[in-house]
Amino acid sequence: MSLIKTISDSAQALTPNERRLVQSVIDSPANAALGTASELAKAVGVHEATASRLAKKLGFNSYADFRNALRDEFIVTNETATRFEKTIAENDSQTILGNLALQESDALSNIENFITADQVNRVAEALMNSERIFIQGSGNAEVLALMMTKRFRRFGKDVHLLGADPRSLAEQTLGLRKGDIILTFVFRRSPSMYAPLMETAHEVGAQTIVIAGASGAMAFPSPDFILAAPRSGDPDAFQTLTVPMTVCNAIIIAAGLTSRKASLTKLERLGKLIERFQ
C-alpha cells in the first residue's frame, strides 16, 4: 500500500497538528525523508513527540521506519529520472521542453507505486455499474472533468457535469440518490465545495471517487475510492496535469473493457448518430 493511501485511510483520526505535519510531508517528501523527527517538527512548529505519534498512527513502529518508507517511495524511485537527466545533459539539450519531459517521465514512471491496476479496475466497475455519474472539477481540473463527462457519455452512461457555483451545485445534487456516483478532483488543496459534496453523497448513499495529487491524501471526508499520485513539477510552483490525465485515461480504457460488448454497441450507435447529424 502506498503512503498516500495509508495517510488517506488515517486522515480522519489525525489531530490538527498531525495534519499540519502530514501536509508538510506531502508538500516536501524528500526533505522529510532525509531529515529527523525533530527537524520536521521544528519546521512545522509542533513538538517532536507529535512526529513520533504521527508515525505510529500511520502504522509504523517509529519515525525512523516512517522515514525509511518515505525514502523508498520518493527517493529510490528517482533512478529513471537520473538516467534521463544524464542523457539530456550529454546531448546538450537542457531546454524547457527537455526539463519538462524529464519531470513528466519521472512522475509517470512512479505512478504504479501509488495506484494499482486493481484500484483502477474497481473505480471503472463502480462507474459503469452506477445509475448516474456526477462529475465535478474546479480550476485546472475542469478540463479533466469535461473529458470524463464526454467519454462516459459515449459509453451510454447518464452523466452530469457539475458546476462550481454553490447554488448551482446545490440544485444539481438535490436529486442525488443511492446508485449514483460522484467523481471529483483534488490537487493542491481540497476545493471549498469538496466537503459539502462528499457529505451530501454519503447522506443519500451515493458512492464517491477522488482523483488526486499527493495532497489528496488529506482530503476529508474520505471518499469511497481515491486514486492519488504525485504530479510532476515543483509542489510550490507549476505542476502539470499529465499524471491525473493518465489516470483518467486508464479508467476510461478499463471501463470499456469492463463492459466491452455494451460499450462497443454504444460507440457504434454514436457513430451512426454523428453521421446523421452531420
mmCIF file of C-alpha atoms in Angstrom:
data_model
loop_
_atom_site.group_PDB
_atom_site.id
_atom_site.type_symbol
_atom_site.label_atom_id
_atom_site.label_comp_id
_atom_site.label_asym_id
_atom_site.label_seq_id
_atom_site.Cartn_x
_atom_site.Cartn_y
_atom_site.Cartn_z
ATOM 1 C CA MET A 1 0.000 0.000 0.000
ATOM 2 C CA SER A 2 1.355 3.445 -0.908
ATOM 3 C CA LEU A 3 1.963 6.091 1.751
ATOM 4 C CA ILE A 4 -0.657 8.323 0.156
ATOM 5 C CA LYS A 5 -3.292 5.590 0.605
ATOM 6 C CA THR A 6 -2.090 4.954 4.173
ATOM 7 C CA ILE A 7 -2.379 8.642 5.018
ATOM 8 C CA SER A 8 -5.787 8.885 3.345
ATOM 9 C CA ASP A 9 -7.127 5.968 5.395
ATOM 10 C CA SER A 10 -5.884 7.586 8.610
ATOM 11 C CA ALA A 11 -6.785 11.215 7.824
ATOM 12 C CA GLN A 12 -9.954 11.275 9.925
ATOM 13 C CA ALA A 13 -8.104 10.219 13.080
ATOM 14 C CA LEU A 14 -5.340 12.830 12.845
ATOM 15 C CA THR A 15 -5.185 15.866 15.129
ATOM 16 C CA PRO A 16 -4.789 19.374 13.635
ATOM 17 C CA ASN A 17 -1.041 19.379 14.415
ATOM 18 C CA GLU A 18 -0.629 15.918 12.899
ATOM 19 C CA ARG A 19 -2.464 17.076 9.796
ATOM 20 C CA ARG A 20 -0.051 20.025 9.547
ATOM 21 C CA LEU A 21 2.858 17.595 9.723
ATOM 22 C CA VAL A 22 1.332 15.357 7.067
ATOM 23 C CA GLN A 23 0.743 18.322 4.771
ATOM 24 C CA SER A 24 4.400 19.297 5.172
ATOM 25 C CA VAL A 25 5.490 15.752 4.309
ATOM 26 C CA ILE A 26 3.232 15.683 1.263
ATOM 27 C CA ASP A 27 4.457 19.069 0.046
ATOM 28 C CA SER A 28 8.155 18.207 0.501
ATOM 29 C CA PRO A 29 8.539 14.422 0.888
ATOM 30 C CA ALA A 30 12.254 14.412 0.064
ATOM 31 C CA ASN A 31 13.018 16.875 2.878
ATOM 32 C CA ALA A 32 11.042 14.774 5.355
ATOM 33 C CA ALA A 33 12.693 11.575 4.127
ATOM 34 C CA LEU A 34 16.185 12.982 4.672
ATOM 35 C CA GLY A 35 15.530 14.813 7.940
ATOM 36 C CA THR A 36 14.842 13.825 11.531
ATOM 37 C CA ALA A 37 11.616 13.917 13.500
ATOM 38 C CA SER A 38 12.966 16.920 15.374
ATOM 39 C CA GLU A 39 13.761 18.822 12.159
ATOM 40 C CA LEU A 40 10.333 18.111 10.678
ATOM 41 C CA ALA A 41 8.535 19.128 13.864
ATOM 42 C CA LYS A 42 10.580 22.312 14.192
ATOM 43 C CA ALA A 43 9.880 23.312 10.580
ATOM 44 C CA VAL A 44 6.146 22.943 11.134
ATOM 45 C CA GLY A 45 6.134 24.456 14.627
ATOM 46 C CA VAL A 46 4.967 21.460 16.657
ATOM 47 C CA HIS A 47 6.536 19.281 19.366
ATOM 48 C CA GLU A 48 8.868 16.469 18.298
ATOM 49 C CA ALA A 49 6.607 13.942 20.035
ATOM 50 C CA THR A 50 3.886 14.832 17.520
ATOM 51 C CA ALA A 51 6.018 13.441 14.702
ATOM 52 C CA SER A 52 6.558 10.184 16.586
ATOM 53 C CA ARG A 53 2.849 9.844 17.352
ATOM 54 C CA LEU A 54 2.017 10.522 13.715
ATOM 55 C CA ALA A 55 4.342 7.736 12.547
ATOM 56 C CA LYS A 56 2.662 5.270 14.919
ATOM 57 C CA LYS A 57 -0.835 6.348 13.861
ATOM 58 C CA LEU A 58 0.178 5.595 10.275
ATOM 59 C CA GLY A 59 1.171 2.076 11.286
ATOM 60 C CA PHE A 60 4.939 2.453 11.729
ATOM 61 C CA ASN A 61 6.871 1.334 14.805
ATOM 62 C CA SER A 62 8.895 4.540 14.864
ATOM 63 C CA TYR A 63 9.539 7.751 12.970
ATOM 64 C CA ALA A 64 12.685 6.110 11.578
ATOM 65 C CA ASP A 65 10.548 3.419 9.921
ATOM 66 C CA PHE A 66 8.241 6.096 8.534
ATOM 67 C CA ARG A 67 11.249 7.997 7.168
ATOM 68 C CA ASN A 68 12.576 4.819 5.541
ATOM 69 C CA ALA A 69 9.227 4.306 3.820
ATOM 70 C CA LEU A 70 9.401 7.892 2.556
ATOM 71 C CA ARG A 71 12.874 7.245 1.185
ATOM 72 C CA ASP A 72 11.747 4.071 -0.584
ATOM 73 C CA GLU A 73 8.744 5.778 -2.157
ATOM 74 C CA PHE A 74 10.103 9.192 -3.058
ATOM 75 C CA ILE A 75 13.868 8.888 -3.417
ATOM 76 C CA VAL A 76 14.949 5.421 -4.538
ATOM 77 C CA THR A 77 12.473 5.518 -7.412
ATOM 78 C CA ASN A 78 14.207 8.536 -8.935
ATOM 79 C CA GLU A 79 16.766 6.365 -10.795
ATOM 80 C CA THR A 80 14.839 6.640 -14.068
ATOM 81 C CA ALA A 81 14.854 10.426 -13.838
ATOM 82 C CA THR A 82 18.579 10.445 -13.042
ATOM 83 C CA ARG A 83 19.368 8.394 -16.135
ATOM 84 C CA PHE A 84 17.174 10.582 -18.310
ATOM 85 C CA GLU A 85 18.700 13.757 -16.885
ATOM 86 C CA LYS A 86 22.177 12.426 -17.750
ATOM 87 C CA THR A 87 21.047 11.746 -21.313
ATOM 88 C CA ILE A 88 19.712 15.282 -21.674
ATOM 89 C CA ALA A 89 22.948 16.749 -20.328
ATOM 90 C CA GLU A 90 25.105 14.658 -22.635
ATOM 91 C CA ASN A 91 23.116 15.787 -25.644
ATOM 92 C CA ASP A 92 23.287 19.450 -24.586
ATOM 93 C CA SER A 93 19.514 19.850 -24.791
ATOM 94 C CA GLN A 94 18.579 21.157 -21.347
ATOM 95 C CA THR A 95 15.734 23.274 -22.635
ATOM 96 C CA ILE A 96 12.390 23.973 -21.043
ATOM 97 C CA LEU A 97 10.950 21.164 -23.151
ATOM 98 C CA GLY A 98 13.692 18.755 -22.142
ATOM 99 C CA ASN A 99 13.372 19.513 -18.445
ATOM 100 C CA LEU A 100 9.613 19.208 -18.610
ATOM 101 C CA ALA A 101 9.947 15.841 -20.342
ATOM 102 C CA LEU A 102 12.300 14.773 -17.545
ATOM 103 C CA GLN A 103 9.779 15.689 -14.861
ATOM 104 C CA GLU A 104 6.889 14.025 -16.672
ATOM 105 C CA SER A 105 8.923 10.864 -17.244
ATOM 106 C CA ASP A 106 9.834 10.739 -13.567
ATOM 107 C CA ALA A 107 6.238 11.183 -12.384
ATOM 108 C CA LEU A 108 4.793 8.675 -14.863
ATOM 109 C CA SER A 109 7.455 6.051 -14.148
ATOM 110 C CA ASN A 110 6.455 6.138 -10.467
ATOM 111 C CA ILE A 111 2.683 6.131 -10.899
ATOM 112 C CA GLU A 112 2.245 2.422 -10.175
ATOM 113 C CA ASN A 113 3.968 2.909 -6.818
ATOM 114 C CA PHE A 114 0.857 4.849 -5.784
ATOM 115 C CA ILE A 115 -2.047 3.460 -7.829
ATOM 116 C CA THR A 116 -2.564 -0.233 -8.561
ATOM 117 C CA ALA A 117 -4.300 -1.834 -11.533
ATOM 118 C CA ASP A 118 -6.872 -3.266 -9.122
ATOM 119 C CA GLN A 119 -7.757 0.214 -7.860
ATOM 120 C CA VAL A 120 -8.267 1.446 -11.415
ATOM 121 C CA ASN A 121 -10.425 -1.575 -12.273
ATOM 122 C CA ARG A 122 -12.602 -1.161 -9.184
ATOM 123 C CA VAL A 123 -13.189 2.518 -9.965
ATOM 124 C CA ALA A 124 -14.036 1.679 -13.586
ATOM 125 C CA GLU A 125 -16.504 -1.014 -12.481
ATOM 126 C CA ALA A 126 -18.141 1.344 -9.980
ATOM 127 C CA LEU A 127 -18.630 3.971 -12.689
ATOM 128 C CA MET A 128 -20.041 1.518 -15.224
ATOM 129 C CA ASN A 129 -22.364 -0.069 -12.645
ATOM 130 C CA SER A 130 -23.734 3.251 -11.390
ATOM 131 C CA GLU A 131 -27.158 4.571 -12.384
ATOM 132 C CA ARG A 132 -25.905 8.130 -12.896
ATOM 133 C CA ILE A 133 -22.476 9.751 -12.843
ATOM 134 C CA PHE A 134 -21.904 13.270 -11.495
ATOM 135 C CA ILE A 135 -18.513 14.794 -12.319
ATOM 136 C CA GLN A 136 -17.043 17.949 -10.806
ATOM 137 C CA GLY A 137 -13.708 19.653 -11.417
ATOM 138 C CA SER A 138 -12.544 23.100 -10.335
ATOM 139 C CA GLY A 139 -9.686 25.199 -11.702
ATOM 140 C CA ASN A 140 -7.261 23.174 -13.802
ATOM 141 C CA ALA A 141 -9.330 20.046 -13.210
ATOM 142 C CA GLU A 142 -12.181 21.465 -15.313
ATOM 143 C CA VAL A 143 -10.631 20.075 -18.498
ATOM 144 C CA LEU A 144 -10.352 16.604 -16.933
ATOM 145 C CA ALA A 145 -13.954 16.742 -15.712
ATOM 146 C CA LEU A 146 -15.147 17.682 -19.203
ATOM 147 C CA MET A 147 -13.117 14.879 -20.784
ATOM 148 C CA MET A 148 -14.502 12.263 -18.391
ATOM 149 C CA THR A 149 -18.036 13.547 -18.947
ATOM 150 C CA LYS A 150 -17.730 13.170 -22.720
ATOM 151 C CA ARG A 151 -16.041 9.774 -22.539
ATOM 152 C CA PHE A 152 -18.634 8.186 -20.280
ATOM 153 C CA ARG A 153 -21.498 9.660 -22.292
ATOM 154 C CA ARG A 154 -20.030 7.796 -25.258
ATOM 155 C CA PHE A 155 -20.447 4.604 -23.219
ATOM 156 C CA GLY A 156 -24.140 5.445 -22.939
ATOM 157 C CA LYS A 157 -23.961 6.466 -19.291
ATOM 158 C CA ASP A 158 -26.215 9.147 -17.793
ATOM 159 C CA VAL A 159 -23.521 11.715 -16.951
ATOM 160 C CA HIS A 160 -23.915 15.166 -15.406
ATOM 161 C CA LEU A 161 -21.148 17.786 -15.331
ATOM 162 C CA LEU A 162 -21.458 19.732 -12.088
ATOM 163 C CA GLY A 163 -20.737 23.437 -11.863
ATOM 164 C CA ALA A 164 -18.621 25.166 -9.229
ATOM 165 C CA ASP A 165 -21.161 27.819 -8.195
ATOM 166 C CA PRO A 166 -22.556 26.887 -4.736
ATOM 167 C CA ARG A 167 -26.202 27.489 -5.696
ATOM 168 C CA SER A 168 -25.914 25.548 -8.962
ATOM 169 C CA LEU A 169 -24.148 22.716 -7.160
ATOM 170 C CA ALA A 170 -26.933 22.551 -4.566
ATOM 171 C CA GLU A 171 -29.580 22.440 -7.300
ATOM 172 C CA GLN A 172 -27.729 19.796 -9.317
ATOM 173 C CA THR A 173 -27.225 17.486 -6.338
ATOM 174 C CA LEU A 174 -30.759 17.904 -4.958
ATOM 175 C CA GLY A 175 -31.892 14.676 -6.626
ATOM 176 C CA LEU A 176 -28.754 12.694 -5.803
ATOM 177 C CA ARG A 177 -29.637 9.181 -4.662
ATOM 178 C CA LYS A 178 -28.288 5.746 -3.861
ATOM 179 C CA GLY A 179 -26.950 4.117 -7.003
ATOM 180 C CA ASP A 180 -25.376 7.373 -8.211
ATOM 181 C CA ILE A 181 -21.662 8.108 -8.108
ATOM 182 C CA ILE A 182 -19.695 11.351 -7.815
ATOM 183 C CA LEU A 183 -16.261 11.778 -9.383
ATOM 184 C CA THR A 184 -14.217 14.816 -8.388
ATOM 185 C CA PHE A 185 -10.614 16.027 -8.322
ATOM 186 C CA VAL A 186 -8.366 17.273 -5.513
ATOM 187 C CA PHE A 187 -4.929 18.661 -6.280
ATOM 188 C CA ARG A 188 -3.113 21.250 -4.123
ATOM 189 C CA ARG A 189 -5.892 21.674 -1.556
ATOM 190 C CA SER A 190 -9.451 20.429 -1.266
ATOM 191 C CA PRO A 191 -11.813 22.889 -3.039
ATOM 192 C CA SER A 192 -14.349 24.648 -0.821
ATOM 193 C CA MET A 193 -17.151 22.564 -2.320
ATOM 194 C CA TYR A 194 -15.364 19.255 -1.595
ATOM 195 C CA ALA A 195 -16.614 18.569 1.952
ATOM 196 C CA PRO A 196 -20.271 19.521 1.252
ATOM 197 C CA LEU A 197 -20.225 17.366 -1.894
ATOM 198 C CA MET A 198 -18.880 14.319 -0.018
ATOM 199 C CA GLU A 199 -21.299 14.850 2.884
ATOM 200 C CA THR A 200 -24.281 15.098 0.514
ATOM 201 C CA ALA A 201 -23.256 11.893 -1.256
ATOM 202 C CA HIS A 202 -22.735 9.995 1.991
ATOM 203 C CA GLU A 203 -26.121 11.132 3.341
ATOM 204 C CA VAL A 204 -28.004 9.562 0.432
ATOM 205 C CA GLY A 205 -25.752 6.531 -0.046
ATOM 206 C CA ALA A 206 -24.147 7.617 -3.332
ATOM 207 C CA GLN A 207 -20.576 6.483 -3.942
ATOM 208 C CA THR A 208 -17.646 8.881 -4.291
ATOM 209 C CA ILE A 209 -14.400 8.838 -6.271
ATOM 210 C CA VAL A 210 -11.485 11.262 -5.975
ATOM 211 C CA ILE A 211 -8.616 11.554 -8.447
ATOM 212 C CA ALA A 212 -5.873 13.449 -6.678
ATOM 213 C CA GLY A 213 -2.320 14.622 -6.447
ATOM 214 C CA ALA A 214 -0.254 13.801 -3.372
ATOM 215 C CA SER A 215 -2.191 16.285 -1.224
ATOM 216 C CA GLY A 216 -5.386 14.364 -1.958
ATOM 217 C CA ALA A 217 -4.386 12.047 0.861
ATOM 218 C CA MET A 218 -5.581 14.745 3.261
ATOM 219 C CA ALA A 219 -8.985 15.117 1.627
ATOM 220 C CA PHE A 220 -11.705 14.888 4.267
ATOM 221 C CA PRO A 221 -14.307 13.422 4.415
ATOM 222 C CA SER A 222 -12.640 10.406 2.813
ATOM 223 C CA PRO A 223 -14.172 9.179 -0.469
ATOM 224 C CA ASP A 224 -15.097 5.576 -1.213
ATOM 225 C CA PHE A 225 -12.323 5.410 -3.814
ATOM 226 C CA ILE A 226 -9.200 7.553 -4.082
ATOM 227 C CA LEU A 227 -6.617 7.376 -6.854
ATOM 228 C CA ALA A 228 -3.775 9.625 -5.713
ATOM 229 C CA ALA A 229 -0.320 10.050 -7.198
ATOM 230 C CA PRO A 230 2.159 12.953 -7.154
ATOM 231 C CA ARG A 231 2.062 15.241 -10.165
ATOM 232 C CA SER A 232 5.232 16.375 -11.888
ATOM 233 C CA GLY A 233 6.733 19.776 -11.199
ATOM 234 C CA ASP A 234 7.561 21.826 -8.124
ATOM 235 C CA PRO A 235 4.914 21.393 -5.361
ATOM 236 C CA ASP A 236 5.233 25.112 -4.634
ATOM 237 C CA ALA A 237 5.097 26.214 -8.274
ATOM 238 C CA PHE A 238 3.942 24.919 -11.649
ATOM 239 C CA GLN A 239 2.509 21.401 -11.808
ATOM 240 C CA THR A 240 1.079 19.675 -14.858
ATOM 241 C CA LEU A 241 -1.974 17.502 -15.493
ATOM 242 C CA THR A 242 -0.068 14.662 -17.180
ATOM 243 C CA VAL A 243 -0.367 12.225 -14.258
ATOM 244 C CA PRO A 244 -4.086 12.762 -13.481
ATOM 245 C CA MET A 245 -4.804 12.768 -17.237
ATOM 246 C CA THR A 246 -3.102 9.369 -17.483
ATOM 247 C CA VAL A 247 -5.140 8.104 -14.538
ATOM 248 C CA CYS A 248 -8.343 9.304 -16.241
ATOM 249 C CA ASN A 249 -7.413 7.572 -19.494
ATOM 250 C CA ALA A 250 -6.627 4.355 -17.629
ATOM 251 C CA ILE A 251 -10.091 4.465 -16.017
ATOM 252 C CA ILE A 252 -11.718 5.040 -19.420
ATOM 253 C CA ILE A 253 -9.913 2.085 -21.002
ATOM 254 C CA ALA A 254 -10.675 -0.153 -18.009
ATOM 255 C CA ALA A 255 -14.341 0.897 -18.146
ATOM 256 C CA GLY A 256 -14.528 -0.043 -21.828
ATOM 257 C CA LEU A 257 -13.026 -3.457 -21.057
ATOM 258 C CA THR A 258 -15.387 -3.940 -18.116
ATOM 259 C CA SER A 259 -18.433 -3.749 -20.399
ATOM 260 C CA ARG A 260 -16.775 -4.443 -23.743
ATOM 261 C CA LYS A 261 -19.852 -5.570 -25.711
ATOM 262 C CA ALA A 262 -22.180 -2.863 -24.389
ATOM 263 C CA SER A 263 -19.500 -0.199 -24.860
ATOM 264 C CA LEU A 264 -18.866 -1.168 -28.477
ATOM 265 C CA THR A 265 -22.599 -1.201 -29.188
ATOM 266 C CA LYS A 266 -22.989 2.307 -27.788
ATOM 267 C CA LEU A 267 -19.973 3.580 -29.714
ATOM 268 C CA GLU A 268 -21.317 2.118 -32.958
ATOM 269 C CA ARG A 269 -24.654 3.778 -32.304
ATOM 270 C CA LEU A 270 -22.848 7.059 -31.566
ATOM 271 C CA GLY A 271 -21.016 6.827 -34.896
ATOM 272 C CA LYS A 272 -24.308 6.454 -36.756
ATOM 273 C CA LEU A 273 -25.848 9.394 -34.888
ATOM 274 C CA ILE A 274 -22.826 11.579 -35.677
ATOM 275 C CA GLU A 275 -23.245 10.747 -39.361
ATOM 276 C CA ARG A 276 -26.938 11.579 -39.143
ATOM 277 C CA PHE A 277 -26.406 14.948 -37.505
ATOM 278 C CA GLN A 278 -23.611 15.884 -39.853
#
